Amino acid sequence: MEFRLSDEERAFQEAVRRFGDRVLRPNERRIDSEGRIPSEVLSAMADLGLLAMPVPEEFGGMGASAVLTELAAEEVGRGDFSMATAVFFLLEAGWGHVLARHGTDEAKREVLPAVTGGKAFLGIATTEPTGGSDLGAMRTTARRNGDGFRLRGEKAFVSGVEEAKRLGGGHLTLAKADGGGFDFLYVPTGSPGIATQRFENMGRMGISTGGLAYADVEVPGRYLLGLERKGFEYAMEGFTVARTFVSAACVGAAERALEAGTAYVRERHAFGQPLGKFEAIQFELADLYSQVEAVKWQCRRAAWLLDEYPLKGDGSHRSEVDLAVAAVKLTAPQVAFECVKRVMMWFGAAGYTKDAGLELGLRGIMSYLVGAEGGLNIMRIILGRELLGKEFVPYK
Ligand SMILES: Cc1cc2nc3c(=O)[nH]c(=O)nc-3n(C[C@H](O)[C@H](O)[C@H](O)COP(=O)(O)OP(=O)(O)OC[C@H]3O[C@@H](n4cnc5c(N)ncnc54)[C@H](O)[C@@H]3O)c2cc1C
């Protein structure tokens, strides 16, 4: 067992941390208030190789391992505390990986170099206005139409709708297939017949969330991922990868909160001594640190498992991978939220101001508690299924 990072991993981690300190932190308030990630930040990310990292080099990516991508996700989550840049990062990484693995050569050549170059957005569209957890109840359909498909239905709460319109690009879209099962299609947002809507969120304002309505949208056959009617599997593969990077971003945000909190309780005095001298504060710091360390290593192990199995195209050890990823996606956002909340309280009234910057993290991390990349109860259902057996899944 090797806990030490390799020299290359350490050097890359340090480079991404420097990028976070020099580029993301100074821009995070602007990202939040302007509701978009500035183009120069995206260009800098592309220059560092941070966009869709696992995509093979022939399509402009780094062909990065899940472990390296996980390390970078931590740093991006630490750098832009609002989580907007982390979401952009992990969507491109997770869904770029899926397109690279299951897309046609034509689609890969057309889409991936633009995504890795920061010139197009790639996201995921599964959730519908009637619900996101119960994907089996989805209503959007993809009907075979000659060589291609005709898409009809509606998606909701989809990240990056505005970005895909502004930059170009689109979403990997899950739809009910003719004859049962699901098709997974790359759907450019600029396709005729698509109407979009922007939702007003409470956090991670730098990346939009919106609706996509498809009125008989023609999708060329080259945009089908993998085999017809097997799309659910490819979507689940993407969620497994993306959930690991979500968790890593939460680890970075949690560490950032603790760094801010530690600095504050060293300096702030009450009753004649620094706050950090009170056991009530010190013990809380110790508890939070221990939880963050635990979740960080849980996250690295999940990434390591991804490298060992799914990223190599090895479908074995599925249960081990699902357990590791669901467990960390269940824990990491809660630990991160708790860290930010506690540190806000150490700051007292100052923690409630925008100057403290902590509310940025609280608003961003909350998205993962309410549902983004799968709600907490869905992670619990996956864990229950793997621990007890499929017959214990509480729904059909
Ligand atoms: C900021 C943000 C960005 C998002 N980005 C995307 C995106 O890019 N693409 C996309 O497709 N979706 C996206 N989503 C949607 C996300 O995937 C859904 O929120 C999630 O799948 C849950 O679906 P829902 O919100 O419809 O809640 P529901 O499915 O209506 O569930 C509501 C609540 O009930 C719980 N619940 C559901 N079923 C059960 C059960 N069987 N047992 C116990 N509890 C249960 C859920 O965990 C949740 O807490 C995003 C969401 C947010 C908040």
XYZ file of N, CA, C and O in Angstrom, residues 241-319:
316
model
N -18.062 8.196 -11.682
C -16.822 8.970 -11.809
C -17.049 10.392 -11.267
O -16.284 10.893 -10.434
N -18.137 11.033 -11.717
C -18.375 12.430 -11.322
C -18.581 12.552 -9.815
O -18.123 13.520 -9.196
N -19.240 11.571 -9.193
C -19.480 11.649 -7.738
C -18.175 11.612 -6.957
O -18.073 12.205 -5.875
N -17.198 10.918 -7.478
C -15.890 10.880 -6.800
C -15.258 12.275 -6.837
O -14.704 12.739 -5.834
N -15.383 12.951 -7.983
C -14.767 14.278 -8.096
C -15.570 15.336 -7.330
O -14.991 16.292 -6.802
N -16.893 15.156 -7.247
C -17.718 16.027 -6.387
C -17.188 15.932 -4.951
O -16.997 16.946 -4.270
N -16.968 14.714 -4.532
C -16.524 14.487 -3.156
C -15.162 15.123 -2.941
O -14.893 15.726 -1.886
N -14.290 15.010 -3.940
C -12.955 15.610 -3.823
C -13.060 17.126 -3.713
O -12.343 17.751 -2.916
N -13.948 17.724 -4.492
C -14.122 19.183 -4.418
C -14.609 19.574 -3.023
O -14.195 20.604 -2.475
N -15.472 18.728 -2.442
C -15.957 19.000 -1.078
C -14.810 18.901 -0.064
O -14.760 19.672 0.899
N -13.896 17.960 -0.279
C -12.733 17.837 0.612
C -11.914 19.135 0.564
O -11.527 19.688 1.597
N -11.675 19.630 -0.656
C -10.901 20.875 -0.800
C -11.593 22.038 -0.113
O -10.949 22.841 0.581
N -12.913 22.119 -0.285
C -13.662 23.222 0.344
C -13.613 23.091 1.861
O -13.467 24.095 2.582
N -13.717 21.864 2.363
C -13.676 21.643 3.809
C -12.314 22.064 4.365
O -12.222 22.717 5.417
N -11.250 21.705 3.642
C -9.903 22.078 4.112
C -9.736 23.591 4.107
O -9.124 24.159 5.007
N -10.282 24.210 3.080
C -10.184 25.675 3.032
C -10.916 26.305 4.230
O -10.417 27.251 4.842
N -12.097 25.774 4.552
C -12.849 26.311 5.693
C -12.031 26.153 6.972
O -11.937 27.085 7.784
N -11.413 24.991 7.138
C -10.638 24.766 8.364
C -9.395 25.657 8.422
O -9.006 26.112 9.497
N -8.775 25.892 7.243
C -7.619 26.813 7.225
C -8.062 28.201 7.690
O -7.394 28.838 8.514
N -9.202 28.666 7.166
C -9.698 29.992 7.550
C -10.020 30.015 9.041
O -9.681 30.966 9.758
N -10.645 28.941 9.500
C -11.045 28.870 10.906
C -9.840 28.829 11.831
O -9.809 29.502 12.877
N -8.827 28.067 11.453
C -7.631 27.938 12.291
C -6.929 29.292 12.410
O -6.521 29.693 13.515
N -6.803 29.979 11.279
C -6.150 31.301 11.312
C -6.941 32.250 12.209
O -6.363 33.014 13.005
N -8.268 32.171 12.119
C -9.097 33.104 12.871
C -8.991 32.865 14.382
O -8.822 33.801 15.160
N -9.083 31.600 14.790
C -9.103 31.343 16.244
C -7.724 31.515 16.890
O -7.615 31.598 18.114
N -6.684 31.602 16.075
C -5.367 31.972 16.618
C -5.336 33.439 17.004
O -4.688 33.833 17.963
N -6.019 34.279 16.201
C -5.914 35.730 16.341
C -7.024 36.353 17.180
O -6.796 37.307 17.904
N -8.220 35.830 17.054
C -9.371 36.460 17.703
C -9.347 36.151 19.212
O -9.223 34.986 19.602
N -9.463 37.213 20.001
C -9.424 37.036 21.454
C -10.807 37.188 22.069
O -11.623 37.987 21.611
N -11.059 36.447 23.127
C -12.247 36.630 23.969
C -11.849 36.216 25.382
O -11.049 35.285 25.541
N -12.360 36.911 26.348
C -12.035 36.615 27.753
C -10.518 36.533 27.974
O -10.011 35.654 28.664
N -9.793 37.426 27.290
C -8.367 37.578 27.541
C -7.468 36.559 26.875
O -6.259 36.514 27.164
N -7.967 35.750 26.003
C -7.086 34.788 25.313
C -7.618 34.449 23.926
O -8.793 34.693 23.631
N -6.745 33.889 23.074
C -7.230 33.542 21.730
C -8.343 32.490 21.822
O -8.297 31.627 22.697
N -9.290 32.590 20.903
C -10.391 31.604 20.886
C -9.859 30.184 20.836
O -10.428 29.263 21.421
N -8.733 30.011 20.120
C -8.165 28.675 19.944
C -7.690 28.045 21.240
O -7.401 26.841 21.277
N -7.582 28.839 22.310
C -7.164 28.249 23.602
C -8.327 27.609 24.346
O -8.122 26.869 25.299
N -9.556 27.919 23.906
C -10.708 27.300 24.569
C -10.892 25.880 24.037
O -10.926 25.652 22.824
N -11.022 24.957 24.976
C -11.169 23.550 24.548
C -12.372 23.347 23.646
O -12.356 22.518 22.738
N -13.432 24.106 23.930
C -14.663 23.941 23.138
C -14.360 24.127 21.651
O -14.885 23.407 20.807
N -13.485 25.082 21.357
C -13.128 25.355 19.956
C -12.101 24.336 19.472
O -12.215 23.773 18.379
N -11.069 24.120 20.307
C -9.982 23.206 19.909
C -10.493 21.796 19.619
O -10.091 21.161 18.638
N -11.414 21.339 20.473
C -11.923 19.969 20.287
C -12.779 19.885 19.018
O -12.779 18.869 18.321
N -13.506 20.969 18.766
C -14.320 20.978 17.557
C -13.416 20.926 16.321
O -13.678 20.197 15.371
N -12.326 21.718 16.382
C -11.346 21.705 15.282
C -10.782 20.289 15.111
O -10.667 19.775 13.988
N -10.455 19.654 16.231
C -9.886 18.296 16.161
C -10.879 17.323 15.529
O -10.510 16.497 14.673
N -12.129 17.427 15.930
C -13.154 16.525 15.370
C -13.319 16.759 13.873
O -13.377 15.806 13.082
N -13.396 18.030 13.484
C -13.618 18.336 12.065
C -12.426 17.890 11.230
O -12.584 17.303 10.155
N -11.207 18.177 11.731
C -10.003 17.764 11.010
C -10.019 16.250 10.783
O -9.729 15.758 9.687
N -10.373 15.507 11.831
C -10.374 14.031 11.723
C -11.382 13.574 10.684
O -11.124 12.635 9.914
N -12.533 14.234 10.664
C -13.559 13.846 9.675
C -13.098 14.154 8.250
O -13.321 13.370 7.328
N -12.435 15.305 8.086
C -11.977 15.682 6.733
C -10.878 14.721 6.276
O -10.867 14.273 5.124
N -9.961 14.390 7.184
C -8.901 13.435 6.827
C -9.508 12.098 6.407
O -9.094 11.493 5.411
N -10.500 11.644 7.162
C -11.128 10.349 6.857
C -11.754 10.385 5.460
O -11.567 9.481 4.642
N -12.466 11.467 5.186
C -13.183 11.531 3.915
C -12.199 11.741 2.759
O -12.417 11.241 1.647
N -11.093 12.423 3.030
C -10.086 12.622 1.972
C -9.512 11.276 1.513
O -9.406 11.009 0.311
N -9.212 10.418 2.476
C -8.623 9.130 2.112
C -9.665 8.186 1.537
O -9.360 7.358 0.657
N -10.897 8.359 1.985
C -12.015 7.596 1.401
C -12.144 7.971 -0.089
O -12.348 7.125 -0.950
N -11.966 9.256 -0.331
C -12.096 9.784 -1.690
C -10.939 9.298 -2.576
O -11.145 8.891 -3.724
N -9.740 9.332 -2.035
C -8.575 8.869 -2.823
C -8.709 7.380 -3.131
O -8.349 6.930 -4.209
N -9.234 6.634 -2.166
C -9.409 5.195 -2.426
C -10.463 4.980 -3.517
O -10.293 4.124 -4.386
N -11.531 5.773 -3.461
C -12.567 5.646 -4.509
C -11.945 5.926 -5.867
O -12.189 5.196 -6.844
N -11.095 6.961 -5.942
C -10.449 7.296 -7.215
C -9.516 6.156 -7.639
O -9.455 5.787 -8.820
N -8.808 5.598 -6.689
C -7.904 4.486 -6.991
C -8.690 3.298 -7.546
O -8.288 2.658 -8.520
N -9.845 3.027 -6.942
C -10.691 1.935 -7.445
C -11.171 2.221 -8.863
O -11.242 1.323 -9.702
N -11.490 3.488 -9.143
C -11.905 3.841 -10.512
C -10.785 3.532 -11.492
O -11.020 3.020 -12.592
N -9.556 3.865 -11.088
C -8.409 3.590 -11.972
C -8.196 2.097 -12.169
O -7.818 1.652 -13.255
N -8.435 1.349 -11.092
C -8.204 -0.106 -11.176
C -9.227 -0.796 -12.066
O -8.907 -1.742 -12.760
N -10.481 -0.328 -12.013
C -11.557 -1.066 -12.703
C -12.273 -0.250 -13.787
O -11.924 -0.394 -14.956
N -13.261 0.608 -13.440
C -14.064 1.195 -14.541
C -13.250 1.980 -15.563
O -13.519 1.885 -16.756
N -12.243 2.739 -15.147
C -11.514 3.541 -16.128
C -10.701 2.687 -17.095
O -10.344 3.134 -18.178
N -10.410 1.460 -16.672
C -9.712 0.536 -17.582
C -10.713 -0.249 -18.422
O -10.334 -1.155 -19.150
N -12.005 0.026 -18.203
C -13.025 -0.729 -18.922
C -13.259 -2.093 -18.292
O -13.827 -2.980 -18.909
N -12.812 -2.256 -17.045
C -12.975 -3.526 -16.346
C -14.254 -3.441 -15.499
O -14.333 -2.662 -14.551
N -15.250 -4.232 -15.879
C -16.548 -4.170 -15.195
C -16.603 -4.979 -13.910
O -17.640 -5.020 -13.252
N -15.481 -5.611 -13.540
C -15.506 -6.422 -12.311
C -15.422 -5.504 -11.086
O -15.224 -4.305 -11.212
N -15.587 -6.059 -9.907
C -15.511 -5.298 -8.648
C -16.526 -4.162 -8.614
O -16.311 -3.150 -7.963
N -17.629 -4.324 -9.337
C -18.630 -3.261 -9.424
C -19.171 -2.882 -8.043
O -19.320 -1.701 -7.715
N -19.415 -3.914 -7.241
C -20.000 -3.662 -5.931
C -19.027 -2.863 -5.055
O -19.425 -1.923 -4.366
